[in-house]
Coordinates of N, CA and C in Angstrom, one line a residue:
X557 N -34.3 -10.5 -2.8 CA -35.2 -9.4 -2.8 C -36.6 -9.9 -3.3
X558 N -37.6 -9.6 -2.5 CA -39.0 -10.0 -2.8 C -39.6 -9.0 -3.8
X559 N -40.1 -9.5 -4.9 CA -40.8 -8.7 -5.9 C -42.3 -9.0 -5.9
X560 N -43.1 -8.0 -5.7 CA -44.5 -8.2 -5.7 C -45.0 -8.9 -7.0
X561 N -46.0 -9.7 -6.9 CA -46.5 -10.5 -8.0 C -46.8 -9.6 -9.2
X562 N -47.4 -8.5 -9.0 CA -47.8 -7.6 -10.1 C -46.5 -7.1 -10.9
X563 N -45.5 -6.8 -10.1 CA -44.3 -6.3 -10.7 C -43.5 -7.5 -11.4
X564 N -43.6 -8.7 -10.8 CA -43.0 -9.8 -11.4 C -43.6 -10.2 -12.8
X565 N -45.0 -10.0 -12.8 CA -45.6 -10.3 -14.1 C -45.2 -9.3 -15.2
X566 N -45.0 -8.1 -14.8 CA -44.5 -7.1 -15.7 C -43.0 -7.4 -16.2
X567 N -42.2 -7.7 -15.2 CA -40.8 -8.0 -15.5 C -40.7 -9.3 -16.4
X568 N -41.6 -10.2 -16.3 CA -41.6 -11.4 -17.0 C -42.2 -11.2 -18.4
X569 N -42.8 -10.1 -18.7 CA -43.4 -9.8 -20.0 C -44.8 -10.3 -20.1
X570 N -45.4 -10.6 -19.0 CA -46.8 -11.1 -19.1 C -47.8 -10.1 -19.2
X571 N -47.5 -8.9 -18.8 CA -48.5 -7.8 -18.9 C -47.8 -6.5 -19.1
X572 N -48.5 -5.5 -19.4 CA -47.9 -4.2 -19.6 C -47.5 -3.5 -18.3
X573 N -46.6 -2.5 -18.4 CA -46.1 -1.9 -17.2 C -47.3 -1.1 -16.5
X574 N -47.3 -1.2 -15.2 CA -48.3 -0.4 -14.4 C -48.0 1.1 -14.6
X575 N -49.1 1.8 -14.6 CA -48.9 3.3 -14.8 C -48.4 3.8 -13.4
X576 N -47.4 4.7 -13.5 CA -46.8 5.3 -12.3 C -47.7 6.5 -11.9
X577 N -47.9 6.6 -10.6 CA -48.7 7.7 -10.1 C -47.7 8.8 -9.8
X578 N -48.1 10.0 -10.2 CA -47.3 11.2 -9.9 C -48.0 12.2 -9.0
X579 N -47.4 12.7 -8.1 CA -48.0 13.6 -7.1 C -47.2 14.9 -7.2
X580 N -47.9 16.0 -7.0 CA -47.2 17.3 -6.9 C -46.3 17.4 -5.7
X581 N -45.2 18.0 -5.9 CA -44.2 18.2 -4.8 C -44.7 19.2 -3.8
X582 N -44.6 18.8 -2.6 CA -45.1 19.7 -1.5 C -44.3 21.0 -1.6
X583 N -44.9 22.1 -1.3 CA -44.3 23.5 -1.3 C -43.1 23.5 -0.4
X584 N -43.1 22.8 0.7 CA -42.0 22.8 1.7 C -40.8 22.1 1.1
X585 N -41.0 21.3 0.1 CA -39.9 20.6 -0.5 C -39.1 21.3 -1.6
X586 N -39.8 22.4 -2.2 CA -39.2 23.1 -3.3 C -37.8 23.6 -3.0
X587 N -37.4 24.1 -1.8 CA -36.0 24.6 -1.6 C -35.0 23.4 -1.7
X588 N -35.5 22.2 -1.6 CA -34.6 21.0 -1.6 C -34.3 20.5 -3.1
X589 N -35.0 21.0 -4.0 CA -34.9 20.6 -5.4 C -33.7 21.4 -6.0
X590 N -32.8 20.7 -6.6 CA -31.6 21.4 -7.2 C -31.6 21.2 -8.7
X591 N -31.2 22.3 -9.3 CA -31.1 22.2 -10.8 C -29.6 22.3 -11.0
X592 N -29.0 21.2 -11.5 CA -27.5 21.2 -11.7 C -27.1 21.8 -13.0
X593 N -28.1 22.2 -13.8 CA -27.8 22.8 -15.1 C -27.4 21.8 -16.1
X594 N -26.7 22.3 -17.1 CA -26.3 21.5 -18.2 C -24.9 21.7 -18.6
X595 N -24.2 20.7 -19.0 CA -22.8 20.9 -19.4 C -22.7 21.7 -20.7
X596 N -21.6 22.5 -20.8 CA -21.4 23.2 -22.0 C -21.0 22.2 -23.1
X597 N -21.2 22.5 -24.4 CA -20.9 21.6 -25.5 C -19.4 21.2 -25.4
X598 N -18.5 22.1 -25.0 CA -17.1 21.8 -25.0 C -16.8 20.7 -23.9
X599 N -17.4 20.9 -22.7 CA -17.2 20.0 -21.6 C -17.8 18.7 -21.9
X600 N -19.0 18.7 -22.5 CA -19.6 17.4 -22.8 C -18.8 16.7 -23.8
X601 N -18.2 17.4 -24.8 CA -17.4 16.7 -25.8 C -16.1 16.1 -25.1
X602 N -15.6 16.7 -24.1 CA -14.5 16.1 -23.4 C -14.9 14.8 -22.7
X603 N -16.0 14.8 -22.0 CA -16.5 13.6 -21.4 C -16.8 12.5 -22.4
X604 N -17.4 12.9 -23.5 CA -17.6 11.9 -24.6 C -16.3 11.3 -25.0
X605 N -15.3 12.1 -25.2 CA -14.0 11.7 -25.7 C -13.4 10.7 -24.7
X606 N -13.5 11.0 -23.4 CA -13.0 10.1 -22.4 C -13.7 8.7 -22.4
X607 N -15.0 8.7 -22.6 CA -15.8 7.5 -22.7 C -15.3 6.7 -24.0
X608 N -15.2 7.4 -25.1 CA -14.8 6.7 -26.3 C -13.4 6.1 -26.2
X609 N -12.5 6.9 -25.6 CA -11.1 6.4 -25.5 C -11.1 5.2 -24.6
X610 N -11.9 5.2 -23.5 CA -11.9 4.0 -22.7 C -12.3 2.8 -23.4
X611 N -13.3 2.9 -24.3 CA -13.8 1.7 -25.0 C -12.8 1.3 -26.1
X612 N -12.3 2.3 -26.8 CA -11.4 2.0 -28.0 C -10.0 1.4 -27.5
X613 N -9.5 2.0 -26.5 CA -8.1 1.6 -26.1 C -8.1 0.6 -25.0
X614 N -9.1 0.4 -24.2 CA -9.1 -0.5 -23.1 C -9.9 -1.8 -23.3
X615 N -10.4 -1.9 -24.5 CA -11.1 -3.2 -24.8 C -10.5 -3.8 -26.0
X616 N -10.7 -5.0 -26.3 CA -10.1 -5.7 -27.4 C -11.0 -5.5 -28.6
X617 N -12.2 -4.9 -28.5 CA -13.2 -4.8 -29.5 C -12.8 -4.2 -30.8
X618 N -12.0 -3.2 -30.8 CA -11.7 -2.4 -32.0 C -10.4 -2.8 -32.7
X619 N -9.7 -3.8 -32.2 CA -8.6 -4.4 -32.8 C -7.6 -3.4 -33.4
X620 N -7.2 -3.6 -34.7 CA -6.2 -2.7 -35.3 C -6.7 -1.3 -35.6
X621 N -7.9 -1.0 -35.3 CA -8.4 0.4 -35.6 C -8.2 1.3 -34.4
X622 N -7.5 0.8 -33.4 CA -7.3 1.6 -32.2 C -6.3 2.8 -32.5
X623 N -6.9 3.9 -32.8 CA -6.0 5.1 -33.0 C -6.8 6.4 -32.7
X624 N -6.1 7.5 -32.7 CA -6.7 8.8 -32.4 C -7.7 9.2 -33.4
X625 N -7.6 8.9 -34.7 CA -8.5 9.2 -35.7 C -9.9 8.6 -35.4
X626 N -9.9 7.4 -35.0 CA -11.1 6.7 -34.7 C -11.8 7.3 -33.5
X627 N -11.0 7.6 -32.5 CA -11.6 8.3 -31.3 C -12.2 9.6 -31.7
X628 N -11.5 10.4 -32.4 CA -11.9 11.7 -32.9 C -13.2 11.6 -33.7
X629 N -13.3 10.7 -34.6 CA -14.5 10.5 -35.4 C -15.7 10.1 -34.6
X630 N -15.5 9.1 -33.8 CA -16.6 8.6 -32.9 C -17.1 9.7 -32.0
X631 N -16.2 10.4 -31.4 CA -16.5 11.5 -30.5 C -17.3 12.6 -31.2
X632 N -16.9 13.0 -32.4 CA -17.7 14.0 -33.1 C -19.1 13.5 -33.5
X633 N -19.2 12.3 -33.9 CA -20.5 11.7 -34.2 C -21.4 11.7 -33.0
X634 N -20.9 11.2 -31.9 CA -21.7 11.1 -30.7 C -22.1 12.5 -30.2
X635 N -21.2 13.4 -30.2 CA -21.5 14.8 -29.8 C -22.6 15.4 -30.7
X636 N -22.5 15.2 -32.0 CA -23.6 15.6 -32.9 C -24.9 15.0 -32.6
X637 N -24.9 13.7 -32.3 CA -26.1 13.0 -32.0 C -26.8 13.6 -30.7
X638 N -25.9 13.8 -29.7 CA -26.4 14.4 -28.5 C -27.1 15.8 -28.8
X639 N -26.4 16.6 -29.6 CA -26.9 17.9 -29.9 C -28.2 17.8 -30.7
X640 N -28.3 16.9 -31.6 CA -29.5 16.7 -32.4 C -30.7 16.3 -31.5
X641 N -30.4 15.4 -30.6 CA -31.5 14.9 -29.7 C -31.9 16.0 -28.8
X642 N -31.0 16.8 -28.3 CA -31.3 17.8 -27.4 C -32.2 18.9 -28.0
X643 N -32.1 19.0 -29.3 CA -32.9 20.0 -30.1 C -34.3 19.6 -30.4
X644 N -34.6 18.4 -30.0 CA -36.0 17.9 -30.3 C -37.0 18.5 -29.3
X645 N -38.2 18.6 -29.7 CA -39.3 19.3 -28.9 C -40.1 18.3 -28.0
X646 N -39.7 17.1 -27.9 CA -40.4 16.1 -27.1 C -39.5 15.5 -26.0
X647 N -40.0 14.4 -25.5 CA -39.2 13.8 -24.4 C -37.9 13.2 -24.9
X648 N -37.7 13.1 -26.2 CA -36.4 12.7 -26.7 C -35.3 13.7 -26.5
X649 N -35.6 14.9 -26.1 CA -34.6 16.0 -25.9 C -33.8 15.8 -24.6
X650 N -34.2 14.8 -23.8 CA -33.5 14.6 -22.6 C -32.4 13.5 -22.8
X651 N -31.2 14.0 -22.9 CA -30.1 13.1 -23.2 C -29.1 13.1 -22.0
X652 N -28.3 12.1 -21.9 CA -27.2 12.1 -20.9 C -26.0 11.3 -21.4
X653 N -25.0 11.4 -20.6 CA -23.8 10.7 -21.0 C -24.0 9.1 -20.9
X654 N -25.0 8.7 -20.2 CA -25.3 7.3 -20.2 C -25.7 6.8 -21.6
X655 N -26.3 7.7 -22.4 CA -26.6 7.3 -23.8 C -25.4 7.1 -24.5
X656 N -24.3 7.9 -24.3 CA -23.0 7.7 -25.0 C -22.4 6.4 -24.6
X657 N -22.5 6.1 -23.3 CA -22.0 4.8 -22.7 C -22.7 3.7 -23.4
X658 N -24.0 3.7 -23.5 CA -24.8 2.7 -24.2 C -24.4 2.5 -25.7
X659 N -24.2 3.6 -26.4 CA -23.8 3.6 -27.8 C -22.5 2.9 -27.9
X660 N -21.5 3.2 -27.0 CA -20.2 2.6 -27.1 C -20.3 1.1 -26.8
X661 N -21.2 0.7 -25.9 CA -21.3 -0.7 -25.6 C -21.8 -1.4 -26.8
X662 N -22.8 -0.9 -27.5 CA -23.4 -1.5 -28.7 C -22.3 -1.5 -29.8
X663 N -21.6 -0.5 -30.0 CA -20.6 -0.4 -31.0 C -19.5 -1.5 -30.8
X664 N -19.1 -1.6 -29.5 CA -18.1 -2.6 -29.1 C -18.6 -4.0 -29.4
X665 N -19.8 -4.2 -29.1 CA -20.4 -5.5 -29.4 C -20.4 -5.8 -30.9
X666 N -20.8 -4.8 -31.7 CA -20.8 -5.1 -33.2 C -19.4 -5.4 -33.7
X667 N -18.4 -4.7 -33.1 CA -17.0 -4.9 -33.6 C -16.5 -6.3 -33.2
X668 N -16.9 -6.7 -31.9 CA -16.5 -8.1 -31.5 C -17.2 -9.1 -32.3
X669 N -18.5 -8.9 -32.6 CA -19.3 -9.9 -33.3 C -18.7 -10.1 -34.7
X670 N -18.2 -9.1 -35.3 CA -17.7 -9.1 -36.7 C -16.2 -9.3 -36.8
X671 N -15.6 -9.5 -35.6 CA -14.1 -9.7 -35.5 C -13.3 -8.7 -36.3
X672 N -13.8 -7.4 -36.1 CA -13.0 -6.3 -36.7 C -13.4 -6.0 -38.2
X673 N -14.2 -6.9 -38.8 CA -14.5 -6.7 -40.2 C -15.4 -5.4 -40.4
X674 N -16.1 -5.0 -39.3 CA -16.8 -3.8 -39.4 C -15.9 -2.6 -39.6
X675 N -14.7 -2.7 -39.1 CA -13.7 -1.6 -39.3 C -13.4 -1.4 -40.8
X676 N -13.5 -2.4 -41.6 CA -13.2 -2.2 -43.0 C -14.2 -1.3 -43.7
X677 N -15.4 -1.1 -43.1 CA -16.4 -0.2 -43.6 C -16.2 1.2 -43.2
X678 N -15.4 1.4 -42.2 CA -15.2 2.7 -41.6 C -14.1 3.5 -42.3

């Protein structure tokens, strides 16, 4: 894939990101914009639990801590984090399940890095 020189400089860290231009949506396009709404807290919690279970039980990161209590605890923490961020009045209020996925990736990395010793603190 060819990357324009200006974009390559940004990706390489040589200069700041170019400002993105935004244009108003044409009136004829408005009917094509969909609002899918938001998940209820209960449904979001179920999705979070599935993500947490996948990381805890299907990776080697969590070692001997692989149990339902750990899943439950992490799920409640992440659901509370999502709710807190959603309550903010700025751009931080936009949260998604991708944030949960990233949090679990980082947590798995910490557990692997410390060979399960992090679990002693939990």
